[in-house]
Amino acid sequence: MAYVLGFEEINKFSLPIVGGKNASLGEMLKAGIRVPPGFAITTESYRELVASAGIGKEIENLLARVKPDDIPSLDSASAAIQTLIVNAPMPVYIADAIEENYFMLCNCCKLEDLPVAVRSSATAEDLPDASFAGQQDTYLWVRGLAPVIEMAQKCWASLFTARAIGYRARMNFPH
């Protein structure tokens, strides 16, 4: 499984591993529409981070205790889960894949430490019966490899804001 894919490698069938925004960017490229160069960090990278850090069961336990209509319960679980994700060590092989793609992007744009947007591209956004728009964080003007990796983890952590946890619970979507 790829940990990082360039937009040119992505299409509508990539949605489960790169999310809707990224899949759409790949499709636009294939249709000949000009799209700024970029890459997607795949869902496999997120899963690997959680598995390698051994935090999956703890996240599940925290979510199992959440009361979706109790704001302090949501806030407490959210803070704990986000801390687990942000503090988890990024596996070296994923950091290497991000590094390779970030520096290729810098070279392509002929700019050292190219400023980029690090944003979510949810795999379950904009469904006929639910919308996850705006529920995860976006970080703009991120420059340098270490900040890109840090903001990627913060994006993953933002999957577990109190608002997102409560919405998934109320809509009966798995976390």
JSON list of C-alpha atoms in Angstrom, two decimals:
[
{"chain": "A", "resi": 1, "resn": "MET", "atom": "CA", "xyz": [0.00, 0.00, 0.00]},
{"chain": "A", "resi": 2, "resn": "ALA", "atom": "CA", "xyz": [1.24, 3.49, -0.84]},
{"chain": "A", "resi": 3, "resn": "TYR", "atom": "CA", "xyz": [1.65, 5.94, 2.02]},
{"chain": "A", "resi": 4, "resn": "VAL", "atom": "CA", "xyz": [1.73, 8.98, -0.25]},
{"chain": "A", "resi": 5, "resn": "LEU", "atom": "CA", "xyz": [0.38, 9.46, -3.78]},
{"chain": "A", "resi": 6, "resn": "GLY", "atom": "CA", "xyz": [0.90, 12.33, -6.21]},
{"chain": "A", "resi": 7, "resn": "PHE", "atom": "CA", "xyz": [-2.27, 13.91, -7.58]},
{"chain": "A", "resi": 8, "resn": "GLU", "atom": "CA", "xyz": [-1.38, 12.46, -10.99]},
{"chain": "A", "resi": 9, "resn": "GLU", "atom": "CA", "xyz": [-1.64, 8.94, -9.49]},
{"chain": "A", "resi": 10, "resn": "ILE", "atom": "CA", "xyz": [-5.13, 9.50, -8.08]},
{"chain": "A", "resi": 11, "resn": "ASN", "atom": "CA", "xyz": [-8.57, 9.07, -9.63]},
{"chain": "A", "resi": 12, "resn": "LYS", "atom": "CA", "xyz": [-12.19, 8.54, -8.55]},
{"chain": "A", "resi": 13, "resn": "PHE", "atom": "CA", "xyz": [-11.39, 4.97, -7.53]},
{"chain": "A", "resi": 14, "resn": "SER", "atom": "CA", "xyz": [-8.83, 6.32, -5.03]},
{"chain": "A", "resi": 15, "resn": "LEU", "atom": "CA", "xyz": [-11.52, 7.89, -2.84]},
{"chain": "A", "resi": 16, "resn": "PRO", "atom": "CA", "xyz": [-11.27, 5.24, -0.06]},
{"chain": "A", "resi": 17, "resn": "ILE", "atom": "CA", "xyz": [-7.54, 5.90, 0.36]},
{"chain": "A", "resi": 18, "resn": "VAL", "atom": "CA", "xyz": [-7.24, 9.64, -0.35]},
{"chain": "A", "resi": 19, "resn": "GLY", "atom": "CA", "xyz": [-10.71, 11.11, 0.22]},
{"chain": "A", "resi": 20, "resn": "GLY", "atom": "CA", "xyz": [-13.08, 13.05, -1.94]},
{"chain": "A", "resi": 21, "resn": "LYS", "atom": "CA", "xyz": [-11.15, 16.30, -2.42]},
{"chain": "A", "resi": 22, "resn": "ASN", "atom": "CA", "xyz": [-8.00, 14.48, -3.50]},
{"chain": "A", "resi": 23, "resn": "ALA", "atom": "CA", "xyz": [-9.84, 12.03, -5.74]},
{"chain": "A", "resi": 24, "resn": "SER", "atom": "CA", "xyz": [-11.50, 15.00, -7.44]},
{"chain": "A", "resi": 25, "resn": "LEU", "atom": "CA", "xyz": [-8.15, 16.71, -7.97]},
{"chain": "A", "resi": 26, "resn": "GLY", "atom": "CA", "xyz": [-6.84, 13.55, -9.65]},
{"chain": "A", "resi": 27, "resn": "GLU", "atom": "CA", "xyz": [-9.89, 13.40, -11.90]},
{"chain": "A", "resi": 28, "resn": "MET", "atom": "CA", "xyz": [-9.52, 17.06, -12.81]},
{"chain": "A", "resi": 29, "resn": "LEU", "atom": "CA", "xyz": [-5.91, 16.47, -13.82]},
{"chain": "A", "resi": 30, "resn": "LYS", "atom": "CA", "xyz": [-6.92, 13.51, -15.95]},
{"chain": "A", "resi": 31, "resn": "ALA", "atom": "CA", "xyz": [-9.52, 15.72, -17.66]},
{"chain": "A", "resi": 32, "resn": "GLY", "atom": "CA", "xyz": [-6.82, 18.24, -18.56]},
{"chain": "A", "resi": 33, "resn": "ILE", "atom": "CA", "xyz": [-7.85, 20.86, -16.03]},
{"chain": "A", "resi": 34, "resn": "ARG", "atom": "CA", "xyz": [-4.99, 22.81, -14.49]},
{"chain": "A", "resi": 35, "resn": "VAL", "atom": "CA", "xyz": [-4.51, 21.86, -10.86]},
{"chain": "A", "resi": 36, "resn": "PRO", "atom": "CA", "xyz": [-1.67, 23.02, -8.62]},
{"chain": "A", "resi": 37, "resn": "PRO", "atom": "CA", "xyz": [0.81, 20.19, -8.06]},
{"chain": "A", "resi": 38, "resn": "GLY", "atom": "CA", "xyz": [0.50, 18.25, -4.86]},
{"chain": "A", "resi": 39, "resn": "PHE", "atom": "CA", "xyz": [0.23, 14.92, -3.13]},
{"chain": "A", "resi": 40, "resn": "ALA", "atom": "CA", "xyz": [-2.05, 13.04, -0.77]},
{"chain": "A", "resi": 41, "resn": "ILE", "atom": "CA", "xyz": [-1.02, 11.24, 2.39]},
{"chain": "A", "resi": 42, "resn": "THR", "atom": "CA", "xyz": [-3.15, 8.10, 2.33]},
{"chain": "A", "resi": 43, "resn": "THR", "atom": "CA", "xyz": [-5.46, 6.60, 4.91]},
{"chain": "A", "resi": 44, "resn": "GLU", "atom": "CA", "xyz": [-2.94, 3.76, 5.19]},
{"chain": "A", "resi": 45, "resn": "SER", "atom": "CA", "xyz": [-0.46, 6.26, 6.66]},
{"chain": "A", "resi": 46, "resn": "TYR", "atom": "CA", "xyz": [-2.96, 7.20, 9.35]},
{"chain": "A", "resi": 47, "resn": "ARG", "atom": "CA", "xyz": [-3.69, 3.55, 10.12]},
{"chain": "A", "resi": 48, "resn": "GLU", "atom": "CA", "xyz": [0.03, 2.76, 10.32]},
{"chain": "A", "resi": 49, "resn": "LEU", "atom": "CA", "xyz": [0.64, 5.65, 12.72]},
{"chain": "A", "resi": 50, "resn": "VAL", "atom": "CA", "xyz": [-2.15, 4.44, 15.01]},
{"chain": "A", "resi": 51, "resn": "ALA", "atom": "CA", "xyz": [-0.97, 0.81, 14.81]},
{"chain": "A", "resi": 52, "resn": "SER", "atom": "CA", "xyz": [2.74, 1.53, 15.27]},
{"chain": "A", "resi": 53, "resn": "ALA", "atom": "CA", "xyz": [2.03, 3.78, 18.26]},
{"chain": "A", "resi": 54, "resn": "GLY", "atom": "CA", "xyz": [-0.29, 1.14, 19.75]},
{"chain": "A", "resi": 55, "resn": "ILE", "atom": "CA", "xyz": [-3.05, 3.68, 20.40]},
{"chain": "A", "resi": 56, "resn": "GLY", "atom": "CA", "xyz": [-5.92, 2.09, 18.48]},
{"chain": "A", "resi": 57, "resn": "LYS", "atom": "CA", "xyz": [-7.48, 0.26, 21.42]},
{"chain": "A", "resi": 58, "resn": "GLU", "atom": "CA", "xyz": [-7.17, 3.32, 23.65]},
{"chain": "A", "resi": 59, "resn": "ILE", "atom": "CA", "xyz": [-8.95, 5.44, 21.02]},
{"chain": "A", "resi": 60, "resn": "GLU", "atom": "CA", "xyz": [-11.70, 2.81, 20.75]},
{"chain": "A", "resi": 61, "resn": "ASN", "atom": "CA", "xyz": [-12.11, 2.71, 24.53]},
{"chain": "A", "resi": 62, "resn": "LEU", "atom": "CA", "xyz": [-12.37, 6.49, 24.76]},
{"chain": "A", "resi": 63, "resn": "LEU", "atom": "CA", "xyz": [-14.97, 6.57, 21.98]},
{"chain": "A", "resi": 64, "resn": "ALA", "atom": "CA", "xyz": [-16.97, 3.74, 23.56]},
{"chain": "A", "resi": 65, "resn": "ARG", "atom": "CA", "xyz": [-17.43, 5.82, 26.73]},
{"chain": "A", "resi": 66, "resn": "VAL", "atom": "CA", "xyz": [-18.59, 8.98, 24.93]},
{"chain": "A", "resi": 67, "resn": "LYS", "atom": "CA", "xyz": [-22.11, 10.22, 25.51]},
{"chain": "A", "resi": 68, "resn": "PRO", "atom": "CA", "xyz": [-22.92, 11.99, 22.20]},
{"chain": "A", "resi": 69, "resn": "ASP", "atom": "CA", "xyz": [-25.27, 14.52, 23.80]},
{"chain": "A", "resi": 70, "resn": "ASP", "atom": "CA", "xyz": [-22.97, 15.31, 26.73]},
{"chain": "A", "resi": 71, "resn": "ILE", "atom": "CA", "xyz": [-20.58, 18.13, 25.82]},
{"chain": "A", "resi": 72, "resn": "PRO", "atom": "CA", "xyz": [-18.09, 17.49, 28.66]},
{"chain": "A", "resi": 73, "resn": "SER", "atom": "CA", "xyz": [-17.95, 13.81, 27.62]},
{"chain": "A", "resi": 74, "resn": "LEU", "atom": "CA", "xyz": [-17.26, 14.79, 23.99]},
{"chain": "A", "resi": 75, "resn": "ASP", "atom": "CA", "xyz": [-14.68, 17.39, 25.00]},
{"chain": "A", "resi": 76, "resn": "SER", "atom": "CA", "xyz": [-12.84, 14.98, 27.28]},
{"chain": "A", "resi": 77, "resn": "ALA", "atom": "CA", "xyz": [-12.66, 12.18, 24.72]},
{"chain": "A", "resi": 78, "resn": "SER", "atom": "CA", "xyz": [-11.69, 14.63, 21.99]},
{"chain": "A", "resi": 79, "resn": "ALA", "atom": "CA", "xyz": [-8.81, 16.11, 23.97]},
{"chain": "A", "resi": 80, "resn": "ALA", "atom": "CA", "xyz": [-7.47, 12.70, 24.97]},
{"chain": "A", "resi": 81, "resn": "ILE", "atom": "CA", "xyz": [-7.65, 11.23, 21.46]},
{"chain": "A", "resi": 82, "resn": "GLN", "atom": "CA", "xyz": [-6.13, 14.28, 19.79]},
{"chain": "A", "resi": 83, "resn": "THR", "atom": "CA", "xyz": [-3.25, 14.21, 22.27]},
{"chain": "A", "resi": 84, "resn": "LEU", "atom": "CA", "xyz": [-2.63, 10.53, 21.52]},
{"chain": "A", "resi": 85, "resn": "ILE", "atom": "CA", "xyz": [-2.47, 11.14, 17.77]},
{"chain": "A", "resi": 86, "resn": "VAL", "atom": "CA", "xyz": [-0.39, 14.33, 17.88]},
{"chain": "A", "resi": 87, "resn": "ASN", "atom": "CA", "xyz": [2.12, 12.78, 20.30]},
{"chain": "A", "resi": 88, "resn": "ALA", "atom": "CA", "xyz": [2.43, 9.47, 18.42]},
{"chain": "A", "resi": 89, "resn": "PRO", "atom": "CA", "xyz": [5.81, 9.10, 16.72]},
{"chain": "A", "resi": 90, "resn": "MET", "atom": "CA", "xyz": [5.49, 9.25, 12.94]},
{"chain": "A", "resi": 91, "resn": "PRO", "atom": "CA", "xyz": [6.82, 5.98, 11.50]},
{"chain": "A", "resi": 92, "resn": "VAL", "atom": "CA", "xyz": [10.10, 6.64, 9.69]},
{"chain": "A", "resi": 93, "resn": "TYR", "atom": "CA", "xyz": [8.93, 5.02, 6.45]},
{"chain": "A", "resi": 94, "resn": "ILE", "atom": "CA", "xyz": [5.90, 7.32, 6.31]},
{"chain": "A", "resi": 95, "resn": "ALA", "atom": "CA", "xyz": [8.00, 10.39, 7.13]},
{"chain": "A", "resi": 96, "resn": "ASP", "atom": "CA", "xyz": [10.39, 9.30, 4.35]},
{"chain": "A", "resi": 97, "resn": "ALA", "atom": "CA", "xyz": [7.51, 9.03, 1.85]},
{"chain": "A", "resi": 98, "resn": "ILE", "atom": "CA", "xyz": [6.23, 12.49, 2.84]},
{"chain": "A", "resi": 99, "resn": "GLU", "atom": "CA", "xyz": [9.77, 13.88, 2.60]},
{"chain": "A", "resi": 100, "resn": "GLU", "atom": "CA", "xyz": [10.30, 12.45, -0.88]},
{"chain": "A", "resi": 101, "resn": "ASN", "atom": "CA", "xyz": [7.02, 13.90, -2.13]},
{"chain": "A", "resi": 102, "resn": "TYR", "atom": "CA", "xyz": [7.42, 17.28, -0.43]},
{"chain": "A", "resi": 103, "resn": "PHE", "atom": "CA", "xyz": [10.91, 17.77, -1.87]},
{"chain": "A", "resi": 104, "resn": "MET", "atom": "CA", "xyz": [9.73, 16.66, -5.32]},
{"chain": "A", "resi": 105, "resn": "LEU", "atom": "CA", "xyz": [7.00, 19.28, -5.03]},
{"chain": "A", "resi": 106, "resn": "CYS", "atom": "CA", "xyz": [9.56, 21.91, -3.96]},
{"chain": "A", "resi": 107, "resn": "ASN", "atom": "CA", "xyz": [11.76, 20.99, -6.93]},
{"chain": "A", "resi": 108, "resn": "CYS", "atom": "CA", "xyz": [8.79, 21.05, -9.32]},
{"chain": "A", "resi": 109, "resn": "CYS", "atom": "CA", "xyz": [7.90, 24.56, -8.16]},
{"chain": "A", "resi": 110, "resn": "LYS", "atom": "CA", "xyz": [11.56, 25.62, -8.00]},
{"chain": "A", "resi": 111, "resn": "LEU", "atom": "CA", "xyz": [11.14, 26.87, -4.46]},
{"chain": "A", "resi": 112, "resn": "GLU", "atom": "CA", "xyz": [12.89, 25.62, -1.36]},
{"chain": "A", "resi": 113, "resn": "ASP", "atom": "CA", "xyz": [10.47, 25.14, 1.56]},
{"chain": "A", "resi": 114, "resn": "LEU", "atom": "CA", "xyz": [7.44, 25.62, -0.65]},
{"chain": "A", "resi": 115, "resn": "PRO", "atom": "CA", "xyz": [4.44, 26.82, 1.37]},
{"chain": "A", "resi": 116, "resn": "VAL", "atom": "CA", "xyz": [1.63, 24.26, 1.15]},
{"chain": "A", "resi": 117, "resn": "ALA", "atom": "CA", "xyz": [-1.85, 23.65, 2.47]},
{"chain": "A", "resi": 118, "resn": "VAL", "atom": "CA", "xyz": [-2.22, 20.62, 4.71]},
{"chain": "A", "resi": 119, "resn": "ARG", "atom": "CA", "xyz": [-5.88, 19.72, 4.80]},
{"chain": "A", "resi": 120, "resn": "SER", "atom": "CA", "xyz": [-8.23, 16.85, 5.28]},
{"chain": "A", "resi": 121, "resn": "SER", "atom": "CA", "xyz": [-9.88, 15.00, 2.44]},
{"chain": "A", "resi": 122, "resn": "ALA", "atom": "CA", "xyz": [-12.42, 12.80, 4.16]},
{"chain": "A", "resi": 123, "resn": "THR", "atom": "CA", "xyz": [-13.38, 9.44, 2.70]},
{"chain": "A", "resi": 124, "resn": "ALA", "atom": "CA", "xyz": [-17.00, 9.91, 3.80]},
{"chain": "A", "resi": 125, "resn": "GLU", "atom": "CA", "xyz": [-17.65, 13.56, 3.03]},
{"chain": "A", "resi": 126, "resn": "ASP", "atom": "CA", "xyz": [-20.55, 14.97, 1.06]},
{"chain": "A", "resi": 127, "resn": "LEU", "atom": "CA", "xyz": [-22.72, 11.88, 1.19]},
{"chain": "A", "resi": 128, "resn": "PRO", "atom": "CA", "xyz": [-26.39, 12.03, 0.17]},
{"chain": "A", "resi": 129, "resn": "ASP", "atom": "CA", "xyz": [-27.49, 11.82, 3.81]},
{"chain": "A", "resi": 130, "resn": "ALA", "atom": "CA", "xyz": [-24.58, 13.49, 5.62]},
{"chain": "A", "resi": 131, "resn": "SER", "atom": "CA", "xyz": [-21.99, 16.21, 5.16]},
{"chain": "A", "resi": 132, "resn": "PHE", "atom": "CA", "xyz": [-18.67, 16.28, 6.93]},
{"chain": "A", "resi": 133, "resn": "ALA", "atom": "CA", "xyz": [-17.61, 19.59, 5.36]},
{"chain": "A", "resi": 134, "resn": "GLY", "atom": "CA", "xyz": [-15.59, 21.81, 7.64]},
{"chain": "A", "resi": 135, "resn": "GLN", "atom": "CA", "xyz": [-15.27, 19.29, 10.43]},
{"chain": "A", "resi": 136, "resn": "GLN", "atom": "CA", "xyz": [-11.53, 18.70, 10.13]},
{"chain": "A", "resi": 137, "resn": "ASP", "atom": "CA", "xyz": [-8.79, 21.29, 10.37]},
{"chain": "A", "resi": 138, "resn": "THR", "atom": "CA", "xyz": [-6.86, 22.90, 7.53]},
{"chain": "A", "resi": 139, "resn": "TYR", "atom": "CA", "xyz": [-3.40, 24.43, 7.87]},
{"chain": "A", "resi": 140, "resn": "LEU", "atom": "CA", "xyz": [-2.30, 27.00, 5.32]},
{"chain": "A", "resi": 141, "resn": "TRP", "atom": "CA", "xyz": [1.12, 28.33, 4.35]},
{"chain": "A", "resi": 142, "resn": "VAL", "atom": "CA", "xyz": [2.98, 25.40, 5.95]},
{"chain": "A", "resi": 143, "resn": "ARG", "atom": "CA", "xyz": [6.67, 25.59, 5.04]},
{"chain": "A", "resi": 144, "resn": "GLY", "atom": "CA", "xyz": [9.28, 22.86, 5.56]},
{"chain": "A", "resi": 145, "resn": "LEU", "atom": "CA", "xyz": [9.22, 19.12, 6.03]},
{"chain": "A", "resi": 146, "resn": "ALA", "atom": "CA", "xyz": [8.90, 18.97, 9.83]},
{"chain": "A", "resi": 147, "resn": "PRO", "atom": "CA", "xyz": [5.92, 21.38, 9.88]},
{"chain": "A", "resi": 148, "resn": "VAL", "atom": "CA", "xyz": [4.23, 19.45, 7.04]},
{"chain": "A", "resi": 149, "resn": "ILE", "atom": "CA", "xyz": [4.51, 16.21, 9.02]},
{"chain": "A", "resi": 150, "resn": "GLU", "atom": "CA", "xyz": [3.35, 17.93, 12.22]},
{"chain": "A", "resi": 151, "resn": "MET", "atom": "CA", "xyz": [0.32, 19.44, 10.51]},
{"chain": "A", "resi": 152, "resn": "ALA", "atom": "CA", "xyz": [-0.56, 16.10, 8.89]},
{"chain": "A", "resi": 153, "resn": "GLN", "atom": "CA", "xyz": [-0.80, 14.61, 12.37]},
{"chain": "A", "resi": 154, "resn": "LYS", "atom": "CA", "xyz": [-2.87, 17.57, 13.54]},
{"chain": "A", "resi": 155, "resn": "CYS", "atom": "CA", "xyz": [-5.22, 16.98, 10.58]},
{"chain": "A", "resi": 156, "resn": "TRP", "atom": "CA", "xyz": [-5.58, 13.35, 11.60]},
{"chain": "A", "resi": 157, "resn": "ALA", "atom": "CA", "xyz": [-6.17, 14.41, 15.21]},
{"chain": "A", "resi": 158, "resn": "SER", "atom": "CA", "xyz": [-8.89, 16.80, 14.03]},
{"chain": "A", "resi": 159, "resn": "LEU", "atom": "CA", "xyz": [-10.91, 13.78, 12.93]},
{"chain": "A", "resi": 160, "resn": "PHE", "atom": "CA", "xyz": [-11.68, 13.60, 16.64]},
{"chain": "A", "resi": 161, "resn": "THR", "atom": "CA", "xyz": [-12.86, 17.08, 17.51]},
{"chain": "A", "resi": 162, "resn": "ALA", "atom": "CA", "xyz": [-15.82, 17.01, 19.86]},
{"chain": "A", "resi": 163, "resn": "ARG", "atom": "CA", "xyz": [-18.01, 18.25, 16.99]},
{"chain": "A", "resi": 164, "resn": "ALA", "atom": "CA", "xyz": [-16.86, 15.45, 14.64]},
{"chain": "A", "resi": 165, "resn": "ILE", "atom": "CA", "xyz": [-17.21, 12.71, 17.26]},
{"chain": "A", "resi": 166, "resn": "GLY", "atom": "CA", "xyz": [-20.71, 13.88, 18.16]},
{"chain": "A", "resi": 167, "resn": "TYR", "atom": "CA", "xyz": [-21.78, 14.21, 14.53]},
{"chain": "A", "resi": 168, "resn": "ARG", "atom": "CA", "xyz": [-20.60, 10.70, 13.63]},
{"chain": "A", "resi": 169, "resn": "ALA", "atom": "CA", "xyz": [-22.32, 9.28, 16.70]},
{"chain": "A", "resi": 170, "resn": "ARG", "atom": "CA", "xyz": [-25.60, 11.09, 15.98]},
{"chain": "A", "resi": 171, "resn": "MET", "atom": "CA", "xyz": [-25.48, 10.03, 12.30]},
{"chain": "A", "resi": 172, "resn": "ASN", "atom": "CA", "xyz": [-24.52, 6.41, 13.19]},
{"chain": "A", "resi": 173, "resn": "PHE", "atom": "CA", "xyz": [-21.26, 6.54, 11.25]},
{"chain": "A", "resi": 174, "resn": "PRO", "atom": "CA", "xyz": [-18.34, 4.46, 12.52]},
{"chain": "A", "resi": 175, "resn": "HIS", "atom": "CA", "xyz": [-15.41, 6.44, 13.85]}
]
